[in-house]
Structures are given as C-alpha cells and as structure tokens.
Amino acid sequence: MSDEKLNLEEVARVARLARLDLSEEKTELFAGQLNNILSYMDKLNEIDTSEVEPLFSPVEHTTRLRKDEVRKEHTRDEVLSNAPDTDGKYFVVPRIV
Amino acid sequence: MSSLIEKSLTEIHAMLMAKEVTATEAVKACLEQITKSEPETKALLHICNEEALKQAEEMDATGPDASKPLWGIPVVVKDALATKGVPTTAGSKILEGFTPFYDSTAVAKLKEAGAIIVGKANMDEFAMGSTTENSAYQTTTNPWDPSRVPGGSSGGSGATIAAGQCYAALGTDTGGSIRLPASFCGCVGVKPTYGRVSRYGLIAYGSSLDQIGPMTRTVEDAARVLNVIGGHDQRDSTSADKPMEDFVAALEERKDLSGLTIGLPEEYWGEGLSEEVSEACRAAIAKAEELGAKTVPVKLSMTEYAIATYYIIAMAEASSNLSRFDGVRYGHRTKDPKELAELYTKSRTEAFGDEVQRRIIIGTYVLSAGYYDAYYRKAAQIRRLLREDFNKAFESCDLIAGPVCPTTAFPVGDLTSDPLQMYLQDIFTISLNLVGMPGMSLPVALGKKTNMPVGLQFMAPAFDEKTMLQAANVLEKNLPELPKVKL
C-alpha cells in the first residue's frame, strides 16, 4: 500500500513509546487496522480550518478555586492497599541505581 | 420475573415510603432475579449480596426516610466508577482485584440518597467499544435476545435494567455509551451536559467527553436519579458551578408538546438508516406532532466528520489517561521484572486488551511530534465547527431528534474483527459528546424485522436537560408500552 502511514517498524516504535511490546503477529495485524483508521481520519483534510480556534474542551466556565489547604483524606495504609509490592511505607519497584 | 421487579423506580419508591414493601424485600427480589438471569445475561462483574442485604436490614430497622429520594432502592453501578470496598476494574485485567478506598462522587451521592448498590455492571474495557464484547471478563448478552449484543460500553448497565435486576443503573457516555445500550436494551438512558455530573472517581477514558448518567425504565426514574447525582463538585474542576433544577418537579409542568419545536437533521434521517429503525422513529415523531410539537428540518452538516474527529480526540486522551497504569501503585504487575522499564512495558502489554492497545497506539501517534497539528489540533478545530453547527441548529428549535443507531442490536461477533466498522456504529451519538450537550435515548417501539427495541434520541442545548426530559416524558406516556422481557 503506497499511502501507508505506518509501516511495521513505525507501529513498533510508537508502541514502545506507549510502553507496549507487541508480538510480530500483532504488529502486523495492528499496522493494517491502524492504516485503515488513519486513512479514514484523513477525511478531516477536506475542511479548511486555518481560521478556526481549536476547541479542546466543551467547558467554558472559569474554574472555581478552593482554598489551598493541606488535607489528609486518606491514610498511608489505604494508599498502599492496592499496590502489587510495598514495604509497608513505600511502593517497591526494581532497583534503579 | 416477580411482579416486584417489574415496577419502576418511582413506583417502588412510593411503596417503600408507604411501607407496602421493605428495603430487604426489594433487595431480595433483585438478588433473586440476578441469580436467575445472570447465567445467561452476564451483566454484572460483582454482586454485593451480603453487603446489600445487611444495609437493607439496617435501613428497615430505622424505617423509611422521606428526605432520601432513593431510600431502599437497589441500584447497579458501571464498573468504571470507584466504589469503596467493592472491586472496581473498568472491565480490564489491569485492574483485576483493585478495591478502591474511596467512593466516586456519583456513587457517594447515590448512597447519601439511600440507594443500595447490588452490583457492578460489566462494560467494554475502559469503556472502549459499542457492544460490551471488549470486556476482559465476559460478554454480556441482550436480555431481549441472548444471541445479540446489549450495545456498549455501558452494556452491563443496559442489560441489568432490561433483565429486571435493579431499578436504576449508572452508565458513562463518552461517544454514545449510555444512549446506544439504552436503545438496544429498550430502556431510558440519559447523557447529561458535560459538567453536570462530577467525574471524580470515574476511571477516565476521554476526559473531555466522558459523562456519567442514569439508565432506567422510565423518564421519571431517570429524572430522579439525575436529581441525585448532578451538581457542582469541587473535586472535579470541569464540574459546572450551576444550580440544579428539580427535574422530577419539572415533568409536572408539561402535559403535551404544544409550543415545542423539534429539529430533524437530514443527516440523521437519510441514507444508511435501517428500514425498521426509520419506521419506528418516524412513527414516534408523528406522535410527537399529534401531541402538539412542531417539527422543522435542521442541518448538521459536519456530521460526516464527527467520527474521525471523535476518535482522534478520544484516543489521544485515552493514551494519556491510561499512562497511569504502570503496575507500580495498583493493578496488574508482571512477574519478576528485572528493571523499571520492563515492569511498565510487560505489565501493560500483558494486561491491556487488543482494543485498548490499538487506541493507545493511535493516541500516542496522533499526539507525537510532527503529527500533533495534522491530527489532534485539526480534530479540535473541527470540534469547534461541530459545536457551531449545533448552536446554529438550536436557533430554530428547542430539541433535536433522530435515531440513536442505524440498526437495532446486532448479533454477537458480527463486527468484532473490523474496528473501523465498529466505530461507524456511533455516527448519531458521537457529535453530542464533542459539543458537550445533553442527549437521551427513549424506547419507542420494537423494530418490525428484528423485534428488538428501537430508541429515539433527543438532544438539547447545554444545561437544558429539563426540556429534553419533559418532552421525552410526554411522549413516553403517549406511546404504547414495550412488552416485558421474559427471563
């Protein structure tokens, strides 16, 4: 496909950026599907938007500010309660240095 | 089905208040129906058997509390909403075994109003899908016909209502995920205005699109639930600082549709619509006209660009939101990782399903250097044009009406191999999430060919849920009731 946007290497590269490790089989399957989807998205180029201000969120209100106060809503035990590995005080991950 | 669970939320509430039924009896009736229907329906990921009964017994001991609008009423909550002490997975293996230590605001408000949570509803993984086939745990079936899908991603919430397992369910709608399953399962589903219901504690998919809303048997029931869950919340900066109206009281104000103008967008009523959906929706509009509504044609000329716009924005936001699932603080962690990067990558690769991975990759791509302007910024610009389209249409009408989906519920497995075809199912619902305006699905009839429910969609200007609910309520009361599902 000549109008291919993403070849296999690029799919694998973007996946790595997203911290995903795809098998060869899945890279191939995704490449086909992603190209289909991205080609469909090219439809948007039919419209000239050079003068249009982007709308990133439907919210237009000004955020109501609350007082900047320290609150202790959750205990350490609660925060650690769903962690795959802790030492009772901190989250534990493989050694970095 | 026992007669108790065929009641609407409004009816059961009146019975609870009059002590004609106890909270324990209401909960038991729902739990029995869950036991009976779940082997086939598979609507729930977690059933709160003991907790629900215990809570009901405690409530019965003190007696009905009229200040609590949902006192003693069994409800189900979509598994995307953090629920204290109850497993919450968003339909994903990456959150298997996760038990929040806090309640999402919507759930906290249900509890404060006296509702009893009897279960967590199945959903497409991280709300990505239109059929509930993308759940990492099970495929929910449509109680009207188990060979068909219930719609998605709130398919568990739609099916639980249709199967008589509870009186109300919460769903979330990012691109139509409340309205589509409501249409497929023959229940009422309301997507409120973006900002009307706090998203605090909702496991985010597309943050600028997601909105929590009720799925119920009747419009009045939906108004009751919306009254409870709506309102400003300082924990969510996108929550609207607007006073809440009493939507239930507002229903009393309108007995017919005189003085109401309904816009019919030609883009929603033409090509691609199945004959049975077209026929059922047109008959409902004819009934609305009989009841005094005036209909006018309106143009939503950007509709054909909505799907591409939506998926760019939704996937970009998803790739960002799902970066928090790294196997460190909660969720799945790969076995024996040698270093930190491997911990992240393997944990995510092992536990995210295909559709989630596909969307993360596209989202990462459209946000990456060199492509941001071509995709994400472009989509955001078209999003503004879409909103201008709606604002212009609403200059000539109070509400817009159209079908929810081009077809009725389709057979399980029909679209799973072709993601793009699956995305195209959302053509009539997606625009509204991009513009942040409210919409709902009202069951209007069974399709003549498939004998499956057809939903009519009402859309309203931002924060005008009142007019939308009033019109749907009048129409509902003047259309023949759908038959009951036999389970």
Coordinates of C-alpha atoms in Angstrom, one line a residue:
Chain A
M1 CA 0.0 0.0 0.0
S2 CA 1.7 3.2 -1.1
D3 CA -0.4 5.6 1.0
E4 CA 0.6 3.6 4.1
K5 CA 1.1 5.9 7.1
L6 CA 2.6 3.4 9.4
N7 CA 4.9 0.6 8.4
L8 CA 5.7 -2.2 10.8
E9 CA 8.8 -0.5 12.3
E10 CA 6.8 2.6 13.0
V11 CA 4.0 0.7 14.7
A12 CA 6.5 -1.0 16.9
R13 CA 8.2 2.3 17.6
V14 CA 5.0 4.1 18.6
A15 CA 4.1 1.1 20.7
R16 CA 7.4 1.3 22.5
L17 CA 6.8 5.0 23.2
A18 CA 3.5 3.9 24.8
R19 CA 5.3 1.2 26.8
L20 CA 3.7 -1.6 24.9
D21 CA 5.6 -4.6 23.5
L22 CA 3.8 -6.1 20.5
S23 CA 4.4 -9.5 19.1
E24 CA 5.2 -9.7 15.4
E25 CA 1.8 -11.1 14.6
K26 CA 0.1 -8.3 16.5
T27 CA 2.3 -5.6 14.9
E28 CA 1.2 -6.8 11.5
L29 CA -2.5 -7.0 12.5
F30 CA -2.4 -3.6 14.0
A31 CA -0.5 -2.0 11.1
G32 CA -3.2 -2.9 8.7
Q33 CA -6.0 -1.8 11.1
L34 CA -4.2 1.4 12.1
N35 CA -3.6 2.4 8.5
N36 CA -7.3 1.9 7.7
I37 CA -8.3 4.0 10.6
L38 CA -5.8 6.8 9.9
S39 CA -6.8 6.9 6.3
Y40 CA -10.4 7.3 7.4
M41 CA -9.3 10.2 9.6
D42 CA -7.8 12.0 6.5
K43 CA -11.3 12.9 5.7
L44 CA -10.8 15.9 8.0
N45 CA -8.4 17.4 5.5
E46 CA -11.4 18.1 3.2
I47 CA -12.1 21.1 5.5
D48 CA -10.1 24.3 5.7
T49 CA -9.7 25.1 9.3
S50 CA -6.9 27.6 9.0
E51 CA -9.1 30.3 10.7
V52 CA -10.6 28.1 13.3
E53 CA -9.7 28.3 17.0
P54 CA -9.4 24.7 18.4
L55 CA -11.9 23.6 21.0
F56 CA -10.2 21.3 23.4
S57 CA -12.9 21.0 26.0
P58 CA -16.6 21.8 26.0
V59 CA -16.1 23.5 29.4
E60 CA -16.1 27.3 29.2
H61 CA -16.7 28.2 32.8
T62 CA -13.9 29.6 34.9
T63 CA -12.8 27.1 37.5
R64 CA -14.0 27.9 41.0
L65 CA -10.9 28.0 43.2
R66 CA -10.9 26.3 46.5
K67 CA -8.7 27.2 49.5
D68 CA -5.2 25.8 49.2
E69 CA -5.2 23.8 52.4
V70 CA -3.5 20.6 53.3
R71 CA -6.0 17.9 53.9
K72 CA -5.3 14.3 55.0
E73 CA -8.1 12.4 53.5
H74 CA -6.5 9.0 53.1
T75 CA -4.1 7.0 55.3
R76 CA -0.9 5.6 54.1
D77 CA -2.2 2.1 54.5
E78 CA -5.2 2.9 52.3
V79 CA -3.0 4.4 49.6
L80 CA -0.7 1.4 49.7
S81 CA -3.6 -1.1 49.9
N82 CA -3.8 -1.9 46.2
A83 CA -0.1 -1.9 45.4
P84 CA 1.4 -5.0 44.0
D85 CA 4.5 -4.6 46.2
T86 CA 5.2 -2.4 49.2
D87 CA 7.5 -2.4 52.3
G88 CA 4.6 -1.0 54.4
K89 CA 5.8 2.6 53.8
Y90 CA 6.6 2.9 50.1
F91 CA 5.8 1.4 46.8
V92 CA 8.6 -1.1 45.8
V93 CA 9.9 -1.3 42.3
P94 CA 13.0 -3.0 40.8
R95 CA 16.3 -1.3 41.8
I96 CA 17.1 1.7 39.5
V97 CA 20.6 2.6 40.6
Chain B
M1 CA -40.0 -12.2 36.8
S2 CA -41.6 -11.5 40.2
S3 CA -44.0 -8.6 39.9
L4 CA -42.0 -6.5 42.4
I5 CA -39.0 -6.1 40.0
E6 CA -41.3 -5.1 37.1
K7 CA -42.1 -1.9 39.0
S8 CA -40.4 1.4 38.0
L9 CA -38.1 3.1 40.5
T10 CA -40.8 5.7 41.1
E11 CA -43.4 3.0 41.9
I12 CA -41.1 1.1 44.2
H13 CA -40.1 4.3 46.0
A14 CA -43.7 5.1 46.7
M15 CA -44.2 1.5 48.0
L16 CA -41.2 1.8 50.2
M17 CA -42.3 5.1 51.7
A18 CA -45.8 3.7 52.3
K19 CA -44.2 0.6 54.0
E20 CA -46.0 -1.7 51.5
V21 CA -42.6 -3.2 50.9
T22 CA -39.4 -3.2 52.9
A23 CA -35.9 -2.4 51.6
T24 CA -35.0 -6.0 52.4
E25 CA -37.8 -7.3 50.2
A26 CA -36.8 -5.0 47.4
V27 CA -33.1 -6.1 47.6
K28 CA -34.1 -9.8 47.9
A29 CA -36.3 -9.6 44.8
C30 CA -33.4 -8.1 42.8
L31 CA -30.9 -10.6 44.1
E32 CA -33.2 -13.4 43.2
Q33 CA -33.6 -12.1 39.7
I34 CA -29.8 -11.7 39.5
T35 CA -29.3 -15.3 40.5
K36 CA -31.9 -16.4 37.9
S37 CA -30.8 -14.2 35.0
E38 CA -27.1 -13.9 35.4
P39 CA -26.0 -17.3 34.0
E40 CA -27.3 -16.1 30.6
T41 CA -27.2 -12.3 30.8
K42 CA -23.8 -11.8 32.4
A43 CA -24.5 -8.2 33.1
L44 CA -22.6 -8.0 36.4
L45 CA -18.9 -8.3 37.3
H46 CA -19.5 -8.2 41.0
I47 CA -22.7 -8.9 43.1
C48 CA -22.9 -7.2 46.5
N49 CA -25.1 -9.9 48.1
E50 CA -24.3 -9.7 51.8
E51 CA -23.5 -6.0 51.9
A52 CA -26.7 -5.1 50.2
L53 CA -28.9 -7.3 52.4
K54 CA -27.1 -6.1 55.6
Q55 CA -27.6 -2.5 54.5
A56 CA -31.3 -3.1 53.7
E57 CA -31.9 -4.7 57.1
E58 CA -30.2 -1.8 58.9
M59 CA -32.3 0.7 57.0
D60 CA -35.5 -1.2 57.7
A61 CA -34.7 -1.2 61.4
T62 CA -34.9 2.6 61.4
G63 CA -37.7 2.9 58.8
P64 CA -38.3 4.9 55.6
D65 CA -36.6 8.3 55.4
A66 CA -38.6 10.7 53.1
S67 CA -35.7 13.1 52.9
K68 CA -33.7 10.4 50.9
P69 CA -35.1 10.3 47.4
L70 CA -33.7 6.8 46.7
W71 CA -34.3 5.3 50.1
G72 CA -34.0 1.5 50.0
I73 CA -33.8 1.3 46.2
P74 CA -31.4 -1.4 44.7
V75 CA -29.2 0.1 42.0
V76 CA -26.3 -1.1 39.9
V77 CA -23.2 0.9 39.0
K78 CA -21.0 0.6 35.9
D79 CA -17.6 -0.8 36.9
A80 CA -15.8 2.3 35.8
L81 CA -17.0 4.1 38.9
A82 CA -14.8 3.8 42.0
T83 CA -16.9 2.2 44.8
K84 CA -15.5 2.0 48.2
G85 CA -14.7 -1.6 49.4
V86 CA -16.1 -3.1 46.2
P87 CA -13.9 -4.4 43.3
T88 CA -13.7 -1.9 40.5
T89 CA -12.0 -3.0 37.3
A90 CA -13.3 -0.9 34.4
G91 CA -13.7 -4.2 32.6
S92 CA -9.9 -4.6 32.4
K93 CA -7.5 -7.2 33.6
I94 CA -5.1 -4.5 34.5
L95 CA -7.4 -3.6 37.5
E96 CA -8.2 -7.1 38.5
G97 CA -8.5 -7.2 42.3
F98 CA -8.5 -3.4 42.7
T99 CA -10.7 -2.3 45.6
P100 CA -11.0 1.5 45.9
F101 CA -10.8 3.0 49.4
Y102 CA -13.0 5.9 48.3
D103 CA -16.3 6.5 46.5
S104 CA -16.6 8.4 43.2
T105 CA -18.9 11.4 43.8
A106 CA -21.8 9.9 41.8
V107 CA -21.7 6.7 43.9
A108 CA -21.3 8.7 47.2
K109 CA -24.4 10.8 46.2
L110 CA -26.4 7.6 45.4
K111 CA -25.5 6.3 48.8
E112 CA -26.4 9.5 50.6
A113 CA -29.7 9.4 48.9
G114 CA -30.4 6.0 50.4
A115 CA -29.7 3.8 47.3
I116 CA -28.4 0.3 47.9
I117 CA -25.7 -0.9 45.5
V118 CA -26.4 -4.5 44.5
G119 CA -23.8 -4.9 41.8
K120 CA -21.1 -3.6 39.4
A121 CA -22.0 -3.7 35.7
N122 CA -19.9 -5.2 33.0
M123 CA -18.5 -2.9 30.4
D124 CA -16.2 -2.7 27.4
E125 CA -12.6 -2.5 28.7
F126 CA -12.1 1.2 29.8
A127 CA -15.4 2.0 28.0
M128 CA -13.8 1.3 24.6
G129 CA -16.5 -0.4 22.5
S130 CA -20.0 -0.4 21.2
T131 CA -21.1 -4.0 22.1
T132 CA -19.6 -5.0 25.6
E133 CA -17.6 -7.7 23.7
N134 CA -14.4 -5.9 24.6
S135 CA -14.8 -6.7 28.3
A136 CA -11.8 -8.6 29.6
Y137 CA -14.1 -10.8 31.7
Q138 CA -17.3 -11.8 29.9
T139 CA -19.7 -10.9 27.1
T140 CA -23.0 -9.5 28.3
T141 CA -26.0 -10.6 26.2
N142 CA -29.1 -8.7 25.3
P143 CA -32.0 -9.8 27.6
W144 CA -34.4 -9.3 24.6
D145 CA -32.4 -11.9 22.6
P146 CA -29.3 -13.5 24.0
S147 CA -27.8 -14.1 20.6
R148 CA -27.5 -10.3 20.2
V149 CA -25.2 -7.7 21.8
P150 CA -26.6 -5.3 24.5
G151 CA -24.7 -2.3 23.0
G152 CA -21.7 -0.7 24.7
S153 CA -19.8 0.3 26.5
S154 CA -22.5 0.5 29.3
G155 CA -23.9 -2.8 28.0
G156 CA -24.0 -4.3 31.5
S157 CA -25.9 -1.3 32.8
G158 CA -28.5 -1.6 30.0
A159 CA -28.8 -5.3 30.3
T160 CA -29.2 -5.2 34.1
I161 CA -32.2 -2.8 33.7
A162 CA -33.8 -4.9 30.9
A163 CA -33.3 -8.1 32.9
G164 CA -35.0 -6.6 36.0
Q165 CA -32.0 -6.9 38.2
C166 CA -32.3 -3.4 39.7
Y167 CA -34.4 -0.2 39.4
A168 CA -31.7 2.1 38.1
A169 CA -28.1 1.8 36.8
L170 CA -25.4 4.3 36.3
G171 CA -23.6 4.3 32.9
T172 CA -21.0 6.5 31.3
D173 CA -21.2 8.0 27.9
T174 CA -18.0 9.0 26.0
G175 CA -19.3 8.6 22.4
G176 CA -22.8 7.2 23.0
S177 CA -22.1 4.6 25.6
I178 CA -25.3 5.3 27.6
R179 CA -27.6 6.0 24.7
L180 CA -26.6 3.1 22.5
P181 CA -27.1 0.3 25.1
A182 CA -30.3 2.0 26.3
S183 CA -31.6 1.9 22.7
F184 CA -30.5 -1.8 22.2
C185 CA -31.9 -2.9 25.6
G186 CA -35.2 -0.9 25.5
C187 CA -34.5 1.4 28.5
V188 CA -34.2 5.1 29.1
G189 CA -30.6 6.4 29.0
V190 CA -29.6 10.0 29.7
K191 CA -26.2 11.6 28.9
P192 CA -26.3 14.8 30.9
T193 CA -24.5 18.0 29.8
Y194 CA -20.7 17.7 30.2
G195 CA -20.0 19.1 33.6
R196 CA -23.5 18.4 35.0
V197 CA -22.3 15.3 36.9
S198 CA -19.0 15.2 38.7
R199 CA -16.4 12.8 37.1
Y200 CA -14.5 12.5 40.3
G201 CA -13.7 8.8 40.9
L202 CA -14.6 7.8 37.3
I203 CA -11.9 5.8 35.7
A204 CA -11.2 8.2 32.8
Y205 CA -11.3 7.3 29.1
G206 CA -11.7 10.6 27.2
S207 CA -11.7 13.2 29.9
S208 CA -13.2 16.0 27.7
L209 CA -16.0 13.6 26.5
D210 CA -16.9 11.3 29.4
Q211 CA -20.1 12.0 31.3
I212 CA -22.0 9.8 33.9
G213 CA -25.7 9.3 33.6
P214 CA -28.7 7.2 34.6
M215 CA -30.2 4.2 32.8
T216 CA -33.7 3.4 34.0
R217 CA -37.2 2.0 33.0
T218 CA -38.9 5.4 32.7
V219 CA -38.1 9.0 32.1
E220 CA -39.3 10.0 35.5
D221 CA -37.0 7.4 37.1
A222 CA -34.0 8.9 35.1
A223 CA -35.0 12.4 36.4
R224 CA -35.0 11.1 40.0
V225 CA -31.5 9.7 39.6
L226 CA -30.2 12.8 37.8
N227 CA -31.5 15.0 40.6
V228 CA -29.4 13.0 43.0
I229 CA -26.1 12.6 41.0
G230 CA -26.0 16.1 39.5
G231 CA -24.5 19.3 40.8
H232 CA -21.2 21.1 41.4
D233 CA -18.3 19.2 42.9
Q234 CA -15.1 21.0 43.9
R235 CA -13.2 17.7 43.4
D236 CA -13.8 18.0 39.6
S237 CA -12.6 21.2 38.0
T238 CA -14.7 20.5 35.0
S239 CA -17.8 20.2 37.1
A240 CA -20.3 23.0 36.3
D241 CA -20.9 25.6 39.1
K242 CA -24.6 25.8 38.1
P243 CA -27.7 25.4 40.3
M244 CA -29.5 22.1 39.9
E245 CA -33.1 22.2 38.9
D246 CA -35.6 19.7 40.3
F247 CA -36.1 17.6 37.1
V248 CA -38.9 15.5 38.7
A249 CA -41.0 18.5 39.6
A250 CA -40.3 19.9 36.1
L251 CA -42.0 16.9 34.5
E252 CA -45.3 18.0 36.1
E253 CA -45.1 21.3 34.2
R254 CA -45.7 19.9 30.8
K255 CA -48.6 17.8 29.8
D256 CA -48.3 18.0 26.0
L257 CA -45.8 19.2 23.4
S258 CA -47.5 22.4 22.3
G259 CA -45.1 25.2 21.8
L260 CA -42.2 22.9 21.3
T261 CA -40.2 22.8 18.1
I262 CA -38.2 19.7 17.3
G263 CA -35.4 19.9 14.7
L264 CA -34.9 16.9 12.4
P265 CA -31.4 16.9 11.0
E266 CA -31.5 15.5 7.4
E267 CA -28.1 13.9 8.1
Y268 CA -29.7 11.6 10.7
W269 CA -32.7 10.6 8.8
G270 CA -31.5 9.6 5.4
E271 CA -29.2 7.0 3.9
G272 CA -27.8 4.2 5.9
L273 CA -30.7 4.0 8.4
S274 CA -32.3 0.6 8.5
E275 CA -35.9 0.5 7.5
E276 CA -37.3 -0.7 10.8
V277 CA -35.4 2.0 12.8
S278 CA -36.5 4.6 10.4
E279 CA -40.1 3.5 10.6
A280 CA -40.2 3.3 14.4
C281 CA -38.5 6.7 14.9
R282 CA -40.7 8.4 12.3
A283 CA -43.9 7.0 14.0
A284 CA -42.7 8.4 17.3
I285 CA -42.1 11.8 15.7
A286 CA -45.6 11.7 14.1
K287 CA -46.9 11.0 17.7
A288 CA -45.0 14.0 19.0
E289 CA -46.6 16.1 16.3
E290 CA -50.0 14.8 17.3
L291 CA -49.2 15.9 20.8
G292 CA -48.6 19.5 19.6
A293 CA -44.9 19.6 18.7
K294 CA -43.8 21.4 15.6
T295 CA -41.1 19.8 13.5
V296 CA -38.6 21.7 11.4
P297 CA -35.7 20.5 9.2
V298 CA -32.2 21.5 10.5
K299 CA -28.8 21.0 9.1
L300 CA -25.9 19.4 11.0
S301 CA -23.6 19.5 8.0
M302 CA -20.4 18.5 9.9
T303 CA -21.9 15.1 10.9
E304 CA -19.9 13.2 8.4
Y305 CA -16.7 14.4 10.0
A306 CA -17.8 13.6 13.6
I307 CA -16.4 10.0 13.8
A308 CA -12.9 10.9 12.6
T309 CA -12.8 13.9 14.9
Y310 CA -14.1 11.9 17.8
Y311 CA -11.7 9.0 17.5
I312 CA -8.7 11.3 17.2
I313 CA -9.6 13.2 20.4
A314 CA -10.8 10.1 22.3
M315 CA -7.7 8.1 21.5
A316 CA -5.4 11.0 22.3
E317 CA -7.0 11.5 25.7
A318 CA -7.1 7.7 26.3
S319 CA -3.4 7.3 25.6
S320 CA -2.7 10.0 28.1
N321 CA -5.2 8.8 30.7
L322 CA -4.0 5.2 30.5
S323 CA -0.4 6.1 31.1
R324 CA -1.2 5.9 34.8
F325 CA -1.5 2.1 34.6
D326 CA 2.1 1.2 35.1
G327 CA 2.0 -1.6 37.6
V328 CA 3.5 0.4 40.4
R329 CA 0.7 1.8 42.7
Y330 CA -2.2 -0.5 41.7
G331 CA -3.3 -3.1 39.2
H332 CA -1.5 -5.9 37.4
R333 CA 2.3 -6.2 37.7
T334 CA 4.3 -8.6 35.6
K335 CA 6.2 -11.4 37.4
D336 CA 9.8 -10.7 38.4
P337 CA 10.6 -7.6 36.3
K338 CA 14.4 -7.1 36.0
E339 CA 14.2 -3.3 35.7
L340 CA 11.7 -0.5 35.8
A341 CA 11.1 0.0 32.1
E342 CA 10.4 -3.8 31.8
L343 CA 8.0 -3.6 34.7
Y344 CA 6.0 -0.9 32.9
T345 CA 6.0 -2.4 29.5
K346 CA 5.4 -6.0 30.4
S347 CA 2.7 -5.1 32.9
R348 CA 0.8 -3.0 30.3
T349 CA 1.3 -5.5 27.5
E350 CA 0.1 -8.4 29.5
A351 CA -3.0 -6.8 30.9
F352 CA -4.4 -4.4 28.3
G353 CA -6.8 -5.9 25.8
D354 CA -6.4 -5.5 22.0
E355 CA -8.8 -2.6 21.6
V356 CA -7.2 -0.7 24.4
Q357 CA -3.7 -1.3 22.9
R358 CA -5.0 -0.2 19.5
R359 CA -6.4 3.0 20.8
I360 CA -3.3 3.8 23.0
I361 CA -1.1 3.4 19.9
I362 CA -3.2 5.6 17.7
G363 CA -3.5 8.1 20.5
T364 CA 0.2 8.2 21.0
Y365 CA 0.8 8.6 17.3
V366 CA -1.6 11.5 16.8
L367 CA -0.1 13.3 19.7
S368 CA 3.5 12.7 18.7
A369 CA 5.9 15.3 17.4
G370 CA 5.2 16.1 13.7
Y371 CA 1.6 14.7 13.8
Y372 CA 0.0 16.7 16.5
D373 CA -1.1 19.6 14.2
A374 CA -2.2 17.2 11.5
Y375 CA -4.4 15.2 13.7
Y376 CA -5.2 16.4 17.3
R377 CA -5.2 20.1 16.6
K378 CA -7.1 19.6 13.4
A379 CA -9.7 17.5 15.2
A380 CA -10.1 20.1 17.9
Q381 CA -10.7 22.8 15.2
I382 CA -13.4 20.7 13.6
R383 CA -14.8 20.1 17.1
R384 CA -15.5 23.8 17.3
L385 CA -17.2 23.8 13.9
L386 CA -19.4 21.0 15.1
R387 CA -20.4 23.0 18.1
E388 CA -21.2 26.0 15.8
D389 CA -23.4 23.6 13.8
F390 CA -25.4 22.6 16.8
N391 CA -25.7 26.2 18.1
K392 CA -27.0 27.3 14.8
A393 CA -29.5 24.4 14.6
F394 CA -30.7 25.3 18.1
E395 CA -31.6 28.8 16.9
S396 CA -34.6 27.3 15.1
C397 CA -35.6 24.5 17.5
D398 CA -35.8 23.6 21.2
L399 CA -34.7 20.0 20.8
I400 CA -33.1 17.9 18.0
A401 CA -34.4 14.4 17.4
G402 CA -33.1 11.4 15.5
P403 CA -32.3 7.7 15.8
V404 CA -29.7 6.5 18.3
C405 CA -28.2 3.9 16.0
P406 CA -28.7 3.0 12.3
T407 CA -29.8 -0.5 13.3
T408 CA -31.3 -2.5 16.3
A409 CA -29.0 -4.7 18.4
F410 CA -26.9 -6.9 16.1
P411 CA -25.7 -10.5 16.6
V412 CA -22.7 -11.2 18.9
G413 CA -19.5 -11.4 17.0
D414 CA -20.8 -9.5 13.9
L415 CA -18.3 -6.6 14.0
T416 CA -15.5 -7.7 16.3
S417 CA -12.9 -8.3 13.5
D418 CA -13.3 -4.9 11.9
P419 CA -12.6 -2.0 14.3
L420 CA -13.5 0.7 11.8
Q421 CA -16.9 -0.7 11.1
M422 CA -17.5 -0.9 14.8
Y423 CA -16.6 2.8 15.2
L424 CA -19.1 3.8 12.4
Q425 CA -22.0 2.5 14.6
D426 CA -21.6 5.6 16.7
I427 CA -22.4 8.1 13.9
F428 CA -25.6 9.5 15.6
T429 CA -24.3 9.7 19.1
I430 CA -20.7 10.9 18.9
S431 CA -21.2 14.6 17.9
L432 CA -23.0 15.4 21.2
N433 CA -20.0 14.3 23.3
L434 CA -17.8 16.5 21.2
V435 CA -20.0 19.5 21.8
G436 CA -20.8 18.6 25.4
M437 CA -24.6 18.9 25.1
P438 CA -27.1 16.6 26.7
G439 CA -28.9 13.7 24.9
M440 CA -31.0 10.7 25.7
S441 CA -32.5 7.6 24.3
L442 CA -36.2 6.8 24.7
P443 CA -37.5 3.4 23.8
V444 CA -40.3 4.0 21.2
A445 CA -41.1 0.6 19.7
L446 CA -39.9 -2.8 18.6
G447 CA -38.4 -3.0 15.2
K448 CA -40.7 -4.8 12.7
K449 CA -38.0 -7.0 11.3
T450 CA -35.8 -8.0 14.3
N451 CA -38.4 -7.5 17.1
M452 CA -35.7 -5.7 19.0
P453 CA -36.1 -2.3 20.8
V454 CA -35.6 1.0 18.9
G455 CA -34.6 4.1 20.7
L456 CA -35.4 7.7 19.7
Q457 CA -32.7 10.2 20.6
F458 CA -33.4 13.7 21.9
M459 CA -30.7 16.3 22.0
A460 CA -30.8 19.6 23.8
P461 CA -28.7 22.7 24.2
A462 CA -26.2 22.7 27.1
F463 CA -27.8 22.5 30.5
D464 CA -31.3 22.2 29.1
E465 CA -31.9 18.6 30.3
K466 CA -35.3 19.9 31.6
T467 CA -36.9 20.4 28.2
M468 CA -35.4 17.2 26.9
L469 CA -36.8 15.2 29.9
Q470 CA -40.2 16.9 29.7
A471 CA -40.6 16.1 26.0
A472 CA -39.5 12.5 26.5
N473 CA -41.8 12.1 29.4
V474 CA -44.9 13.3 27.5
L475 CA -44.0 11.1 24.5
E476 CA -43.4 8.1 26.7
K477 CA -46.8 8.4 28.3
N478 CA -48.5 8.6 25.0
L479 CA -46.7 5.7 23.2
P480 CA -47.7 2.1 23.8
E481 CA -45.5 0.4 26.4
L482 CA -42.9 -2.1 25.2
P483 CA -43.7 -5.7 26.2
K484 CA -41.8 -7.0 29.2
V485 CA -38.7 -9.1 28.6
K486 CA -39.3 -12.8 29.5
L487 CA -36.5 -14.1 31.6

